Amino acid sequence: GGVPVAVLGSANADLVVTVGRAPGAGETVSGHGFTTTVGGKGLNQAVAAARAGARVRMVATVGDDVHGRLLRDTLAREGVDTDALRVHPGLPTGTAHITVEDDGENRIVVVPGANAATGAHPDDLRALRDRPPRVLLLQLEIPVPAVVAAARAVAPSGTRVVLTPAPVPRGGLPGDLLGQVDLLVPNQHEACALAGTGDLAEAVRWLLRRVPEVVVTLGARGCLHATRDGGHTVVPAVPVTAVDTTGAGDVFAGVLAVALAEGSPVDGALRRATAAAALSVTRSGAAASAPRRDEIDRAVRPAAPAGRAARG
Ligand code: ATP
């Protein structure tokens, strides 16, 4: 049978240089630090889902190089099923080249490399079609036609398709993608960009004409859940002291997917995702900051008001 959660998406090596001041054209400067970490929204979501306690399969493409081996080893160590992690013979593993200046200014060059081939090989879709997951988690750091094809591939299986629409492509999303999505999870900026408006309520109305259910993440304000035929609910964030919000959205999506795959009702799933994302912002790193299942269990807030009484 299938796994509870499959993630089809990007996997990158993040190469981070710290430097006093970034060089200008033709200039050479000496940096003071360098780290290699794993990244890419797809990989981050897969790791977050695995730490949340589900069996997770990652469908992604890496190069035949040291970064590709790093990503495979990391995913395997995290317990993610890497059977559908494909090695492209001619492209480098995706990399993000990140320069961080002492004043905190960032410069980032992303080279998609092998990510650009994800979904292009028949094995990628076969991995989804033959053993369909209960939840398929998608993002937009691979070619959009591949994302559409993946959503289509699982359509006959009753798989719940969850899309975090990041980055929003220039020119918006093709209509045939949103038509395949069961649950859209944008942040506020993405929701507004997709709908072409600065007004969040208007954006949510626009999105609900295209997808049946939307969760807009609102940073430190929590998230907004809205359905086509139901109302709107705000789930407040768990108050924490933020250390590094990188990857909060990916942790949120990964944990939400796990809870939904386990049959949780949406409100309970959102409380788990909210608790997990809050834990992740108290730690640095993206995938590295994702909490484990027992930590989420301890941090999750009971439903108001019945749950509060039950705890009291
Ligand atoms: P990122 O790009 O940093 O990964 P995002 O823009 O995709 O994040 P956000 O809306 O910023 O997504 O955050 C996702 C979720 O993380 C929020 O819905 C919230 O539950 C949680 N969160 C984010 N920031 C905070 C914070 N400062 N305190 C508590 N929870 C937070």
Short mmCIF file of C-alpha atoms and ligand atoms in Angstrom, two decimals:
data_model
loop_
_atom_site.label_atom_id
_atom_site.label_comp_id
_atom_site.label_asym_id
_atom_site.label_seq_id
_atom_site.Cartn_x
_atom_site.Cartn_y
_atom_site.Cartn_z
CA GLY A 1 0.00 0.00 0.00
CA GLY A 2 0.92 3.65 -0.08
CA VAL A 3 2.58 5.82 2.51
CA PRO A 4 0.62 8.33 4.56
CA VAL A 5 2.52 11.31 3.13
CA ALA A 6 4.48 11.86 -0.09
CA VAL A 7 6.35 15.05 -0.84
CA LEU A 8 7.22 15.92 -4.44
CA GLY A 9 9.52 18.89 -4.64
CA SER A 10 12.88 20.53 -4.34
CA ALA A 11 15.97 19.40 -2.48
CA ASN A 12 18.96 21.73 -2.24
CA ALA A 13 22.29 22.11 -0.57
CA ASP A 14 22.39 25.55 1.08
CA LEU A 15 25.94 26.95 0.93
CA VAL A 16 26.11 29.81 3.40
CA VAL A 17 28.98 32.29 3.50
CA THR A 18 29.26 34.88 6.25
CA VAL A 19 31.24 38.01 5.41
CA GLY A 20 31.66 41.52 6.79
CA ARG A 21 30.61 43.14 3.53
CA ALA A 22 29.76 41.40 0.24
CA PRO A 23 32.23 42.12 -2.60
CA GLY A 24 31.35 44.40 -5.48
CA ALA A 25 31.89 43.42 -9.12
CA GLY A 26 35.48 42.32 -9.71
CA GLU A 27 36.36 42.55 -6.02
CA THR A 28 37.62 39.75 -3.76
CA VAL A 29 37.04 39.82 -0.02
CA SER A 30 37.75 37.37 2.78
CA GLY A 31 34.77 35.75 4.45
CA HIS A 32 34.75 34.52 8.03
CA GLY A 33 32.43 31.51 7.94
CA PHE A 34 31.03 28.80 5.69
CA THR A 35 28.42 26.12 6.32
CA THR A 36 26.66 23.57 4.14
CA THR A 37 23.13 22.68 5.21
CA VAL A 38 20.22 20.93 3.57
CA GLY A 39 17.33 22.93 2.20
CA GLY A 40 14.71 23.31 -0.46
CA LYS A 41 11.05 23.56 0.48
CA GLY A 42 10.35 19.96 -0.55
CA LEU A 43 13.12 18.52 1.59
CA ASN A 44 12.27 20.77 4.55
CA GLN A 45 8.64 19.66 4.45
CA ALA A 46 9.61 15.98 4.15
CA VAL A 47 11.92 16.17 7.16
CA ALA A 48 9.30 18.03 9.21
CA ALA A 49 6.71 15.38 8.33
CA ALA A 50 9.04 12.50 9.19
CA ARG A 51 9.96 14.06 12.54
CA ALA A 52 6.23 14.48 13.21
CA GLY A 53 6.05 10.71 13.14
CA ALA A 54 4.68 9.66 9.75
CA ARG A 55 6.09 7.43 7.07
CA VAL A 56 7.06 9.88 4.33
CA ARG A 57 8.29 9.35 0.79
CA MET A 58 10.27 12.07 -0.96
CA VAL A 59 10.03 12.31 -4.75
CA ALA A 60 12.90 14.52 -5.89
CA THR A 61 15.92 14.66 -8.19
CA VAL A 62 19.54 15.22 -7.23
CA GLY A 63 22.80 15.24 -9.17
CA ASP A 64 25.48 12.53 -9.12
CA ASP A 65 27.64 14.61 -6.80
CA VAL A 66 28.65 15.20 -3.21
CA HIS A 67 25.63 17.41 -2.49
CA GLY A 68 23.25 14.79 -3.84
CA ARG A 69 24.79 12.21 -1.52
CA LEU A 70 24.50 14.62 1.40
CA LEU A 71 20.80 15.11 0.71
CA ARG A 72 20.15 11.37 0.35
CA ASP A 73 22.03 10.56 3.56
CA THR A 74 20.25 13.31 5.47
CA LEU A 75 16.80 12.18 4.32
CA ALA A 76 17.60 8.55 5.13
CA ARG A 77 18.90 9.50 8.58
CA GLU A 78 15.65 11.38 9.19
CA GLY A 79 13.73 8.22 8.29
CA VAL A 80 12.37 9.55 4.98
CA ASP A 81 11.80 6.89 2.29
CA THR A 82 14.29 7.74 -0.49
CA ASP A 83 13.27 5.03 -2.99
CA ALA A 84 11.90 7.73 -5.30
CA LEU A 85 14.90 10.06 -4.94
CA ARG A 86 16.28 10.00 -8.47
CA VAL A 87 19.86 10.76 -9.56
CA HIS A 88 20.12 12.82 -12.75
CA PRO A 89 23.32 11.94 -14.62
CA GLY A 90 23.90 15.34 -16.19
CA LEU A 91 22.74 18.03 -13.79
CA PRO A 92 24.21 19.24 -10.49
CA THR A 93 22.23 18.94 -7.28
CA GLY A 94 20.25 22.09 -6.63
CA THR A 95 22.16 24.66 -4.60
CA ALA A 96 21.35 27.92 -2.84
CA HIS A 97 24.38 30.21 -2.57
CA ILE A 98 23.69 32.47 0.37
CA THR A 99 25.88 35.38 1.41
CA VAL A 100 25.10 36.87 4.80
CA GLU A 101 26.71 40.20 5.69
CA ASP A 102 27.45 41.23 9.28
CA ASP A 103 24.54 43.69 9.19
CA GLY A 104 22.23 40.74 8.39
CA GLU A 105 21.74 41.61 4.71
CA ASN A 106 21.29 38.46 2.56
CA ARG A 107 22.14 37.79 -1.08
CA ILE A 108 20.93 34.49 -2.52
CA VAL A 109 21.57 32.80 -5.85
CA VAL A 110 19.54 29.62 -6.35
CA VAL A 111 20.72 27.18 -9.03
CA PRO A 112 17.84 24.68 -9.45
CA GLY A 113 20.05 22.11 -11.22
CA ALA A 114 18.50 18.65 -10.94
CA ASN A 115 15.31 20.08 -9.39
CA ALA A 116 14.44 21.31 -12.88
CA ALA A 117 14.15 17.66 -13.98
CA THR A 118 11.77 16.57 -11.22
CA GLY A 119 8.57 15.21 -12.68
CA ALA A 120 10.11 14.87 -16.14
CA HIS A 121 10.94 11.18 -15.68
CA PRO A 122 8.09 8.61 -15.77
CA ASP A 123 9.41 7.04 -12.53
CA ASP A 124 8.55 10.21 -10.60
CA LEU A 125 4.84 9.96 -11.35
CA ARG A 126 4.86 6.17 -11.18
CA ALA A 127 6.08 6.43 -7.60
CA LEU A 128 2.91 8.36 -6.79
CA ARG A 129 0.47 6.45 -9.01
CA ASP A 130 1.47 2.92 -8.01
CA ARG A 131 1.53 3.53 -4.26
CA PRO A 132 -0.65 6.58 -3.79
CA PRO A 133 -0.14 8.50 -0.55
CA ARG A 134 -3.00 9.64 1.65
CA VAL A 135 -1.66 13.20 1.43
CA LEU A 136 0.52 14.59 -1.36
CA LEU A 137 2.43 17.71 -0.37
CA LEU A 138 3.54 20.03 -3.18
CA GLN A 139 5.41 23.36 -3.52
CA LEU A 140 6.59 25.37 -6.54
CA GLU A 141 10.39 25.13 -6.52
CA ILE A 142 10.21 22.58 -9.36
CA PRO A 143 8.66 23.19 -12.79
CA VAL A 144 4.94 23.97 -12.46
CA PRO A 145 3.93 21.44 -15.17
CA ALA A 146 5.49 18.70 -13.02
CA VAL A 147 3.43 19.84 -10.04
CA VAL A 148 0.27 19.73 -12.17
CA ALA A 149 1.17 16.25 -13.45
CA ALA A 150 1.77 14.96 -9.92
CA ALA A 151 -1.58 16.27 -8.70
CA ARG A 152 -3.25 14.64 -11.71
CA ALA A 153 -1.43 11.34 -11.14
CA VAL A 154 -2.97 10.87 -7.69
CA ALA A 155 -6.42 12.23 -8.59
CA PRO A 156 -8.02 8.77 -9.10
CA SER A 157 -6.73 7.53 -5.71
CA GLY A 158 -8.58 9.85 -3.37
CA THR A 159 -5.26 11.39 -2.25
CA ARG A 160 -5.62 14.76 -0.54
CA VAL A 161 -3.49 17.25 -2.50
CA VAL A 162 -1.96 20.02 -0.37
CA LEU A 163 -0.07 22.85 -2.12
CA THR A 164 2.12 25.52 -0.56
CA PRO A 165 2.24 27.95 -3.52
CA ALA A 166 5.79 29.20 -3.01
CA PRO A 167 7.41 30.80 -4.82
CA VAL A 168 4.45 32.33 -6.65
CA PRO A 169 5.38 32.18 -10.35
CA ARG A 170 5.45 35.43 -12.32
CA GLY A 171 2.14 35.48 -14.13
CA GLY A 172 0.40 33.43 -11.44
CA LEU A 173 -0.61 29.79 -11.44
CA PRO A 174 -2.13 27.89 -14.32
CA GLY A 175 -5.85 27.35 -13.65
CA ASP A 176 -5.47 23.60 -14.16
CA LEU A 177 -3.22 23.42 -11.06
CA LEU A 178 -5.56 25.05 -8.55
CA GLY A 179 -8.35 22.85 -9.93
CA GLN A 180 -6.38 19.80 -8.70
CA VAL A 181 -5.71 21.14 -5.21
CA ASP A 182 -7.78 20.12 -2.17
CA LEU A 183 -6.06 22.38 0.36
CA LEU A 184 -3.98 25.47 -0.45
CA VAL A 185 -1.58 26.73 2.24
CA PRO A 186 -0.15 30.13 1.22
CA ASN A 187 1.34 32.71 3.53
CA GLN A 188 -0.36 36.10 3.51
CA HIS A 189 1.96 37.52 0.87
CA GLU A 190 1.44 34.54 -1.45
CA ALA A 191 -2.34 34.59 -1.00
CA CYS A 192 -2.43 38.26 -2.03
CA ALA A 193 0.02 37.77 -4.92
CA LEU A 194 -2.02 34.88 -6.36
CA ALA A 195 -5.24 36.87 -6.19
CA GLY A 196 -3.61 40.11 -7.39
CA THR A 197 -4.88 42.16 -4.45
CA GLY A 198 -3.49 43.68 -1.28
CA ASP A 199 -6.64 42.82 0.65
CA LEU A 200 -6.46 39.45 2.44
CA ALA A 201 -10.22 38.94 2.75
CA GLU A 202 -10.60 39.58 -0.96
CA ALA A 203 -7.70 37.23 -1.70
CA VAL A 204 -9.29 34.45 0.34
CA ARG A 205 -12.59 34.90 -1.52
CA TRP A 206 -10.70 34.73 -4.84
CA LEU A 207 -8.85 31.57 -3.79
CA LEU A 208 -12.03 29.86 -2.54
CA ARG A 209 -13.54 30.20 -6.00
CA ARG A 210 -10.69 27.96 -7.20
CA VAL A 211 -9.91 25.58 -4.29
CA PRO A 212 -12.33 24.19 -1.70
CA GLU A 213 -10.19 24.89 1.37
CA VAL A 214 -7.48 27.45 2.24
CA VAL A 215 -5.18 27.93 5.23
CA VAL A 216 -3.33 31.27 5.15
CA THR A 217 -0.37 31.38 7.52
CA LEU A 218 -0.05 34.74 9.26
CA GLY A 219 3.36 34.56 10.93
CA ALA A 220 3.23 35.50 14.62
CA ARG A 221 -0.54 35.98 14.26
CA GLY A 222 -1.17 32.28 13.56
CA CYS A 223 -3.29 31.15 10.64
CA LEU A 224 -6.67 31.62 9.00
CA HIS A 225 -8.69 28.57 7.89
CA ALA A 226 -11.45 29.10 5.35
CA THR A 227 -13.64 26.72 3.39
CA ARG A 228 -15.86 27.33 0.40
CA ASP A 229 -19.03 26.32 2.20
CA GLY A 230 -18.04 26.96 5.79
CA GLY A 231 -16.85 29.93 7.77
CA HIS A 232 -13.48 31.39 8.64
CA THR A 233 -11.54 30.44 11.76
CA VAL A 234 -8.37 32.02 13.08
CA VAL A 235 -6.02 29.72 14.99
CA PRO A 236 -3.76 31.98 17.07
CA ALA A 237 -0.01 31.33 17.09
CA VAL A 238 1.58 29.85 20.20
CA PRO A 239 3.47 32.83 21.70
CA VAL A 240 7.24 32.23 21.68
CA THR A 241 10.43 34.26 21.47
CA ALA A 242 11.42 34.01 17.82
CA VAL A 243 15.06 33.14 17.15
CA ASP A 244 14.89 32.20 13.44
CA THR A 245 11.63 32.00 11.50
CA THR A 246 13.28 30.37 8.46
CA GLY A 247 11.32 27.29 7.49
CA ALA A 248 8.38 27.97 9.83
CA GLY A 249 6.03 27.69 6.88
CA ASP A 250 7.55 24.37 5.79
CA VAL A 251 7.34 22.89 9.28
CA PHE A 252 3.72 24.06 9.45
CA ALA A 253 2.90 22.36 6.12
CA GLY A 254 4.74 19.11 6.91
CA VAL A 255 3.09 18.67 10.30
CA LEU A 256 -0.33 19.62 8.92
CA ALA A 257 0.02 16.96 6.22
CA VAL A 258 0.88 14.29 8.79
CA ALA A 259 -2.08 15.13 11.03
CA LEU A 260 -4.47 15.10 8.06
CA ALA A 261 -3.04 11.80 6.80
CA GLU A 262 -3.65 10.34 10.26
CA GLY A 263 -7.29 11.34 10.00
CA SER A 264 -7.24 14.32 12.35
CA PRO A 265 -10.05 16.83 11.86
CA VAL A 266 -8.76 20.09 10.41
CA ASP A 267 -8.96 22.10 13.64
CA GLY A 268 -6.83 19.58 15.53
CA ALA A 269 -4.39 19.33 12.61
CA LEU A 270 -4.02 23.13 12.58
CA ARG A 271 -3.32 23.22 16.31
CA ARG A 272 -0.55 20.61 15.83
CA ALA A 273 0.92 22.53 12.88
CA THR A 274 0.77 25.81 14.83
CA ALA A 275 2.48 24.28 17.87
CA ALA A 276 5.20 22.69 15.73
CA ALA A 277 5.87 25.90 13.77
CA ALA A 278 6.17 27.86 17.04
CA LEU A 279 8.73 25.37 18.33
CA SER A 280 10.67 25.68 15.07
CA VAL A 281 10.95 29.48 15.32
CA THR A 282 12.63 29.14 18.72
CA ARG A 283 15.55 27.33 17.01
CA SER A 284 17.83 28.21 14.15
CA GLY A 285 17.79 26.41 10.83
CA ALA A 286 14.99 25.26 8.55
CA ALA A 287 14.70 21.45 8.46
CA ALA A 288 17.03 21.30 11.45
CA SER A 289 14.54 23.28 13.55
CA ALA A 290 11.61 20.90 12.97
CA PRO A 291 10.38 19.40 16.25
CA ARG A 292 9.79 15.70 16.93
CA ARG A 293 6.43 14.12 17.57
CA ASP A 294 6.71 14.01 21.38
CA GLU A 295 7.66 17.69 21.49
CA ILE A 296 4.65 18.57 19.37
CA ASP A 297 2.42 16.43 21.62
CA ARG A 298 3.57 18.41 24.65
CA ALA A 299 3.26 21.83 22.98
CA VAL A 300 -0.10 21.42 21.27
CA ARG A 301 -2.84 23.51 22.79
CA PRO A 302 -6.19 21.98 23.64
CA ALA A 303 -9.21 23.08 21.63
CA ALA A 304 -11.04 26.03 23.14
CA PRO A 305 -13.27 25.91 25.12
CA ALA A 306 -14.04 22.21 25.77
CA GLY A 307 -10.39 21.12 25.74
CA ARG A 308 -9.38 23.86 28.13
CA ALA A 309 -11.89 22.60 30.69
CA ALA A 310 -10.70 19.04 30.14
CA ARG A 311 -7.14 20.04 30.97
CA GLY A 312 -8.03 22.26 33.91
P1 ATP B 1 8.95 31.15 6.30
O1 ATP B 1 9.04 31.73 4.92
O2 ATP B 1 9.70 31.91 7.35
O3 ATP B 1 9.18 29.69 6.36
P2 ATP B 1 6.15 31.61 5.90
O4 ATP B 1 6.12 33.04 5.47
O5 ATP B 1 5.95 30.56 4.88
O6 ATP B 1 7.43 31.32 6.77
P3 ATP B 1 4.61 32.26 8.25
O7 ATP B 1 3.20 32.66 8.08
O8 ATP B 1 5.61 33.32 8.55
O9 ATP B 1 5.03 31.38 7.01
O10 ATP B 1 4.72 31.19 9.44
C1 ATP B 1 4.11 29.92 9.36
C2 ATP B 1 3.51 29.57 10.70
O11 ATP B 1 4.55 29.53 11.68
C3 ATP B 1 2.49 30.56 11.23
O12 ATP B 1 1.19 30.24 10.77
C4 ATP B 1 2.63 30.39 12.74
O13 ATP B 1 1.81 29.31 13.17
C5 ATP B 1 4.09 30.02 12.91
N1 ATP B 1 4.90 31.20 13.27
C6 ATP B 1 5.60 32.01 12.43
N2 ATP B 1 6.22 32.99 13.10
C7 ATP B 1 5.90 32.82 14.39
C8 ATP B 1 6.23 33.51 15.61
N3 ATP B 1 7.00 34.61 15.60
N4 ATP B 1 5.70 33.01 16.77
C9 ATP B 1 4.93 31.92 16.79
N5 ATP B 1 4.59 31.22 15.69
C10 ATP B 1 5.06 31.67 14.51
#
